[in-house]
mmCIF file of C-alpha atoms in Angstrom:
data_model
loop_
_atom_site.group_PDB
_atom_site.id
_atom_site.type_symbol
_atom_site.label_atom_id
_atom_site.label_comp_id
_atom_site.label_asym_id
_atom_site.label_seq_id
_atom_site.Cartn_x
_atom_site.Cartn_y
_atom_site.Cartn_z
ATOM 1 C CA UNK A 1 72.647 159.033 63.397
ATOM 2 C CA UNK A 2 69.627 161.656 63.214
ATOM 3 C CA UNK A 3 65.503 159.998 63.392
ATOM 4 C CA UNK A 4 65.535 160.880 59.702
ATOM 5 C CA UNK A 5 68.538 158.658 58.493
ATOM 6 C CA UNK A 6 66.886 155.835 59.824
ATOM 7 C CA UNK A 7 66.203 154.063 56.375
ATOM 8 C CA UNK A 8 66.216 150.691 57.072
ATOM 9 C CA UNK A 9 65.831 147.612 59.540
ATOM 10 C CA UNK A 10 69.949 147.072 60.384
ATOM 11 C CA UNK A 11 69.939 151.050 61.401
ATOM 12 C CA UNK A 12 66.724 150.332 63.797
ATOM 13 C CA UNK A 13 67.913 147.231 64.788
ATOM 14 C CA UNK A 14 71.252 148.500 65.634
ATOM 15 C CA UNK A 15 69.675 151.440 67.953
ATOM 16 C CA UNK A 16 66.840 149.016 69.597
ATOM 17 C CA UNK A 17 70.496 146.830 70.668
ATOM 18 C CA UNK A 18 71.782 150.048 72.213
ATOM 19 C CA UNK A 19 68.895 150.754 74.063
ATOM 20 C CA UNK A 20 68.604 147.123 75.165
ATOM 21 C CA UNK A 21 72.330 146.962 76.469
ATOM 22 C CA UNK A 22 71.762 150.424 77.825
ATOM 23 C CA UNK A 23 69.207 149.445 79.971
ATOM 24 C CA UNK A 24 70.991 145.645 80.954
ATOM 25 C CA UNK A 25 73.320 148.502 82.823
ATOM 26 C CA UNK A 26 70.844 149.648 84.475
ATOM 27 C CA UNK A 27 69.250 147.191 86.397
ATOM 28 C CA UNK A 28 72.917 145.640 87.171
ATOM 29 C CA UNK A 29 73.253 148.116 89.456
ATOM 30 C CA UNK A 30 73.479 147.209 92.800
ATOM 31 C CA UNK A 31 71.251 149.202 95.200
ATOM 32 C CA UNK A 32 72.648 147.508 98.566
ATOM 33 C CA UNK A 33 75.562 148.956 97.935
ATOM 34 C CA UNK A 34 74.703 152.759 96.635
ATOM 35 C CA UNK A 35 72.442 155.807 98.244
ATOM 36 C CA UNK A 36 69.583 156.830 96.516
ATOM 37 C CA UNK A 37 71.886 159.946 95.302
ATOM 38 C CA UNK A 38 74.440 157.386 93.879
ATOM 39 C CA UNK A 39 72.424 155.268 92.301
ATOM 40 C CA UNK A 40 70.107 158.415 90.290
ATOM 41 C CA UNK A 41 73.646 159.767 89.475
ATOM 42 C CA UNK A 42 74.675 156.700 88.375
ATOM 43 C CA UNK A 43 71.777 155.981 86.211
ATOM 44 C CA UNK A 44 71.873 159.857 85.307
ATOM 45 C CA UNK A 45 75.469 158.707 83.627
ATOM 46 C CA UNK A 46 74.589 156.004 82.012
ATOM 47 C CA UNK A 47 71.589 157.458 80.241
ATOM 48 C CA UNK A 48 73.564 160.226 79.184
ATOM 49 C CA UNK A 49 76.283 158.342 77.453
ATOM 50 C CA UNK A 50 73.443 154.836 76.530
ATOM 51 C CA UNK A 51 70.758 156.419 75.287
ATOM 52 C CA UNK A 52 69.894 157.344 70.806
ATOM 53 C CA UNK A 53 71.955 160.176 70.330
ATOM 54 C CA UNK A 54 73.564 160.695 73.075
ATOM 55 C CA UNK A 55 75.151 163.808 72.028
ATOM 56 C CA UNK A 56 71.705 165.934 72.031
ATOM 57 C CA UNK A 57 70.789 163.993 74.963
ATOM 58 C CA UNK A 58 69.590 165.657 78.571
ATOM 59 C CA UNK A 59 68.619 163.224 81.211
ATOM 60 C CA UNK A 60 67.210 164.687 84.669
ATOM 61 C CA UNK A 61 65.647 162.791 87.589
ATOM 62 C CA UNK A 62 63.316 164.429 89.796
ATOM 63 C CA UNK A 63 62.676 163.252 93.430
ATOM 64 C CA UNK A 64 61.034 164.906 96.609
ATOM 65 C CA UNK A 65 62.295 168.856 94.832
ATOM 66 C CA UNK A 66 65.647 167.756 94.107
ATOM 67 C CA UNK A 67 67.049 167.248 90.648
ATOM 68 C CA UNK A 68 69.758 165.432 89.233
ATOM 69 C CA UNK A 69 70.958 165.867 85.919
ATOM 70 C CA UNK A 70 74.289 165.022 83.581
ATOM 71 C CA UNK A 71 77.073 167.616 83.285
ATOM 72 C CA UNK A 72 75.745 169.777 79.974
ATOM 73 C CA UNK A 73 72.153 169.538 81.361
ATOM 74 C CA UNK A 74 69.524 172.009 78.553
ATOM 75 C CA UNK A 75 66.412 171.807 78.750
ATOM 76 C CA UNK A 76 63.956 172.545 75.649
ATOM 77 C CA UNK A 77 60.666 171.814 74.579
ATOM 78 C CA UNK A 78 61.454 168.197 73.466
ATOM 79 C CA UNK A 79 61.122 165.756 75.779
ATOM 80 C CA UNK A 80 59.718 162.555 77.014
ATOM 81 C CA UNK A 81 58.616 162.327 80.446
ATOM 82 C CA UNK A 82 57.767 159.880 82.427
ATOM 83 C CA UNK A 83 57.185 158.621 86.645
ATOM 84 C CA UNK A 84 56.704 155.983 88.919
ATOM 85 C CA UNK A 85 56.117 155.743 92.536
ATOM 86 C CA UNK A 86 58.268 155.246 95.304
ATOM 87 C CA UNK A 87 56.262 153.898 98.382
ATOM 88 C CA UNK A 88 52.913 155.749 99.190
ATOM 89 C CA UNK A 89 54.123 159.325 99.213
ATOM 90 C CA UNK A 90 56.597 159.643 96.211
ATOM 91 C CA UNK A 91 56.936 159.587 92.955
ATOM 92 C CA UNK A 92 59.937 159.058 90.432
ATOM 93 C CA UNK A 93 60.047 161.186 87.455
ATOM 94 C CA UNK A 94 62.609 161.143 84.212
ATOM 95 C CA UNK A 95 63.203 163.693 81.757
ATOM 96 C CA UNK A 96 65.114 163.461 79.297
ATOM 97 C CA UNK A 97 65.255 165.837 76.638
ATOM 98 C CA UNK A 98 66.526 166.358 72.813
ATOM 99 C CA UNK A 99 68.588 169.738 72.342
ATOM 100 C CA UNK A 100 66.752 169.986 69.067
ATOM 101 C CA UNK A 101 63.488 169.006 67.066
ATOM 102 C CA UNK A 102 63.278 165.675 66.396
ATOM 103 C CA UNK A 103 60.624 162.979 67.048
ATOM 104 C CA UNK A 104 60.801 160.384 69.728
ATOM 105 C CA UNK A 105 60.766 156.861 68.741
ATOM 106 C CA UNK A 106 57.790 154.926 70.785
ATOM 107 C CA UNK A 107 60.920 152.440 71.795
ATOM 108 C CA UNK A 108 62.558 155.193 73.498
ATOM 109 C CA UNK A 109 58.581 156.295 75.380
ATOM 110 C CA UNK A 110 58.399 152.450 76.238
ATOM 111 C CA UNK A 111 62.129 152.615 77.191
ATOM 112 C CA UNK A 112 61.780 155.556 80.179
ATOM 113 C CA UNK A 113 58.950 154.133 81.973
ATOM 114 C CA UNK A 114 60.376 151.015 82.098
ATOM 115 C CA UNK A 115 63.958 152.689 83.522
ATOM 116 C CA UNK A 116 62.129 155.333 85.708
ATOM 117 C CA UNK A 117 59.923 151.934 87.259
ATOM 118 C CA UNK A 118 63.210 150.022 87.842
ATOM 119 C CA UNK A 119 64.929 153.079 89.385
ATOM 120 C CA UNK A 120 62.219 153.180 91.727
ATOM 121 C CA UNK A 121 61.980 150.265 92.842
ATOM 122 C CA UNK A 122 65.653 150.407 93.285
ATOM 123 C CA UNK A 123 65.552 153.520 95.373
ATOM 124 C CA UNK A 124 62.350 151.667 97.659
ATOM 125 C CA UNK A 125 64.652 148.896 98.294
ATOM 126 C CA UNK A 126 67.555 151.561 98.759
ATOM 127 C CA UNK A 127 65.326 152.847 101.215
ATOM 128 C CA UNK A 128 63.538 150.239 102.804
ATOM 129 C CA UNK A 129 67.717 149.052 103.661
ATOM 130 C CA UNK A 130 69.033 152.418 104.856
ATOM 131 C CA UNK A 131 65.458 151.889 107.155
ATOM 132 C CA UNK A 132 66.385 148.664 108.598
ATOM 133 C CA UNK A 133 70.197 149.950 109.098
ATOM 134 C CA UNK A 134 68.845 152.156 110.913
ATOM 135 C CA UNK A 135 66.900 150.827 113.509
ATOM 136 C CA UNK A 136 69.361 148.248 113.776
ATOM 137 C CA UNK A 137 71.714 150.741 114.821
ATOM 138 C CA UNK A 138 69.076 152.546 117.543
ATOM 139 C CA UNK A 139 68.802 148.632 118.466
ATOM 140 C CA UNK A 140 72.254 147.868 118.820
ATOM 141 C CA UNK A 141 73.101 151.135 121.461
ATOM 142 C CA UNK A 142 70.265 150.533 122.832
ATOM 143 C CA UNK A 143 71.693 146.680 123.770
ATOM 144 C CA UNK A 144 74.967 148.647 124.381
ATOM 145 C CA UNK A 145 73.383 150.898 127.162
ATOM 146 C CA UNK A 146 72.182 148.145 128.351
ATOM 147 C CA UNK A 147 74.983 145.493 128.735
ATOM 148 C CA UNK A 148 72.704 143.249 126.309
ATOM 149 C CA UNK A 149 74.670 141.316 122.967
ATOM 150 C CA UNK A 150 73.377 139.687 120.501
ATOM 151 C CA UNK A 151 74.568 136.500 119.238
ATOM 152 C CA UNK A 152 74.067 134.149 115.928
ATOM 153 C CA UNK A 153 74.615 130.829 115.026
ATOM 154 C CA UNK A 154 74.125 129.523 111.169
ATOM 155 C CA UNK A 155 73.446 125.828 111.742
ATOM 156 C CA UNK A 156 73.948 125.289 107.898
ATOM 157 C CA UNK A 157 78.168 126.234 108.028
ATOM 158 C CA UNK A 158 78.425 125.674 112.002
ATOM 159 C CA UNK A 159 79.541 129.706 111.828
ATOM 160 C CA UNK A 160 78.658 131.923 115.022
ATOM 161 C CA UNK A 161 78.757 135.676 115.462
ATOM 162 C CA UNK A 162 78.757 138.038 118.612
ATOM 163 C CA UNK A 163 78.520 140.889 119.292
ATOM 164 C CA UNK A 164 81.184 143.157 120.519
ATOM 165 C CA UNK A 165 79.518 143.616 123.612
ATOM 166 C CA UNK A 166 78.270 139.801 123.729
ATOM 167 C CA UNK A 167 82.308 139.068 123.678
ATOM 168 C CA UNK A 168 82.355 141.835 126.806
ATOM 169 C CA UNK A 169 80.036 139.756 128.480
ATOM 170 C CA UNK A 170 81.466 136.735 128.696
ATOM 171 C CA UNK A 171 84.927 138.374 129.959
ATOM 172 C CA UNK A 172 86.953 138.012 126.293
ATOM 173 C CA UNK A 173 88.090 141.401 123.646
ATOM 174 C CA UNK A 174 86.524 142.446 120.356
ATOM 175 C CA UNK A 175 88.851 140.300 118.583
ATOM 176 C CA UNK A 176 87.921 137.324 120.263
ATOM 177 C CA UNK A 177 86.576 134.447 117.587
ATOM 178 C CA UNK A 178 84.103 132.214 119.307
ATOM 179 C CA UNK A 179 83.142 128.339 118.240
ATOM 180 C CA UNK A 180 79.691 126.080 119.780
ATOM 181 C CA UNK A 181 82.243 124.159 121.651
ATOM 182 C CA UNK A 182 84.275 126.626 123.662
ATOM 183 C CA UNK A 183 80.827 128.605 124.289
ATOM 184 C CA UNK A 184 79.930 125.450 125.555
ATOM 185 C CA UNK A 185 83.133 124.681 128.275
ATOM 186 C CA UNK A 186 82.411 128.020 129.101
ATOM 187 C CA UNK A 187 79.321 127.130 131.301
ATOM 188 C CA UNK A 188 80.239 126.244 134.833
ATOM 189 C CA UNK A 189 81.071 122.276 134.717
ATOM 190 C CA UNK A 190 77.716 120.559 136.228
ATOM 191 C CA UNK A 191 74.266 122.206 136.760
ATOM 192 C CA UNK A 192 74.863 125.043 134.511
ATOM 193 C CA UNK A 193 76.999 123.342 131.432
ATOM 194 C CA UNK A 194 73.787 120.378 132.128
ATOM 195 C CA UNK A 195 71.092 122.886 131.599
ATOM 196 C CA UNK A 196 72.581 124.960 128.687
ATOM 197 C CA UNK A 197 73.207 121.888 126.789
ATOM 198 C CA UNK A 198 69.747 120.650 127.461
ATOM 199 C CA UNK A 199 68.336 124.265 126.909
ATOM 200 C CA UNK A 200 69.946 124.037 123.218
ATOM 201 C CA UNK A 201 69.177 120.703 122.337
ATOM 202 C CA UNK A 202 65.377 120.911 122.861
ATOM 203 C CA UNK A 203 65.258 124.226 120.667
ATOM 204 C CA UNK A 204 66.706 121.508 118.098
ATOM 205 C CA UNK A 205 64.824 118.632 118.389
ATOM 206 C CA UNK A 206 61.661 120.078 119.954
ATOM 207 C CA UNK A 207 61.748 123.738 118.664
ATOM 208 C CA UNK A 208 61.126 125.258 121.962
ATOM 209 C CA UNK A 209 63.257 129.143 122.572
ATOM 210 C CA UNK A 210 64.811 129.004 126.122
ATOM 211 C CA UNK A 211 65.757 131.639 128.540
ATOM 212 C CA UNK A 212 67.570 130.530 131.269
ATOM 213 C CA UNK A 213 69.875 132.292 133.655
ATOM 214 C CA UNK A 214 73.089 129.983 134.535
ATOM 215 C CA UNK A 215 77.363 130.234 135.778
ATOM 216 C CA UNK A 216 79.523 130.914 133.205
ATOM 217 C CA UNK A 217 83.454 130.864 134.259
ATOM 218 C CA UNK A 218 83.842 134.299 131.791
ATOM 219 C CA UNK A 219 87.441 134.786 129.450
ATOM 220 C CA UNK A 220 88.870 135.876 132.169
ATOM 221 C CA UNK A 221 88.841 133.743 135.067
ATOM 222 C CA UNK A 222 85.959 134.840 137.051
ATOM 223 C CA UNK A 223 82.572 133.586 137.346
ATOM 224 C CA UNK A 224 79.064 135.759 136.099
ATOM 225 C CA UNK A 225 75.732 134.761 136.013
ATOM 226 C CA UNK A 226 74.827 135.309 132.171
ATOM 227 C CA UNK A 227 71.314 135.727 131.215
ATOM 228 C CA UNK A 228 71.077 134.053 127.775
ATOM 229 C CA UNK A 229 68.339 133.266 125.180
ATOM 230 C CA UNK A 230 68.115 131.267 122.018
ATOM 231 C CA UNK A 231 65.135 131.038 119.138
ATOM 232 C CA UNK A 232 65.596 128.604 116.670
ATOM 233 C CA UNK A 233 64.557 128.994 113.407
ATOM 234 C CA UNK A 234 63.347 126.272 110.445
ATOM 235 C CA UNK A 235 63.152 125.970 106.643
ATOM 236 C CA UNK A 236 59.532 124.480 105.298
ATOM 237 C CA UNK A 237 60.750 121.449 105.819
ATOM 238 C CA UNK A 238 61.488 121.588 110.032
ATOM 239 C CA UNK A 239 65.680 121.902 108.998
ATOM 240 C CA UNK A 240 66.711 123.897 111.781
ATOM 241 C CA UNK A 241 68.901 126.981 110.123
ATOM 242 C CA UNK A 242 69.812 129.096 112.813
ATOM 243 C CA UNK A 243 69.494 130.273 116.319
ATOM 244 C CA UNK A 244 69.916 133.985 117.734
ATOM 245 C CA UNK A 245 69.174 135.294 120.871
ATOM 246 C CA UNK A 246 70.524 137.459 123.326
ATOM 247 C CA UNK A 247 73.565 137.707 126.296
ATOM 248 C CA UNK A 248 73.535 139.402 129.703
ATOM 249 C CA UNK A 249 75.197 139.792 132.440
ATOM 250 C CA UNK A 250 72.806 139.572 135.404
ATOM 251 C CA UNK A 251 75.842 139.132 138.299
ATOM 252 C CA UNK A 252 75.301 142.246 140.237
ATOM 253 C CA UNK A 253 71.554 141.210 139.880
ATOM 254 C CA UNK A 254 72.052 137.783 140.982
ATOM 255 C CA UNK A 255 73.933 138.942 143.261
ATOM 256 C CA UNK A 256 71.299 141.184 145.422
ATOM 257 C CA UNK A 257 68.826 138.536 145.060
ATOM 258 C CA UNK A 258 71.351 135.917 147.039
ATOM 259 C CA UNK A 259 72.136 138.777 149.862
ATOM 260 C CA UNK A 260 68.377 139.732 150.511
ATOM 261 C CA UNK A 261 67.952 136.157 150.644
ATOM 262 C CA UNK A 262 70.884 135.366 153.157
#
């Protein structure tokens, strides 16, 4: 169907429905699973197949001097251009070229602008996610070098997570599956176990973070000094949602301090 062949409201409704379906497909792209490149490439593919008159259209995204196009890409003098900023310094541009002279519908121009704004927002979230992931990798590397493990306890679902370093700190292998009860039992019976239990309870009941150094009997059967910190997180109604913190083996330092005292 050519633009000149739109002779009825039914034809127009068909084209607008096609555009609506295309926008739904683009909106459904999951930026949490994509890189910037794969996001733009998938969007180009969707537009190439779903735009009005796909057989005569060429699609191009431009970002940071790089171009993302469909396979049979050809520039022409007849095109729509739409753009949207990403963060503070970048701009995403969308070009929709037609291989022959035609008049673009106003609905097409509006859709192009909505599409580029949607993809710019998704791109921004991809970049933010990657930035957070890189920061987390650097933090994990720093923790590993310092032999500091991280842990998190989901109070709602009763799920306890230990990083591999935390498992190592407590004398377990990477396949160990921790739980709250067995973790409490690791602390040496008496003062150490009671102190940890009170610190955890105060964090839940009184919103008091804890930072303690106590003895445990590790998964390998030896006694170790462990520094354990915990920070509670609450919802707006004051319900404790989760704990998170670190675990560090400080046995060498504590033994050195004890030797110095002797």
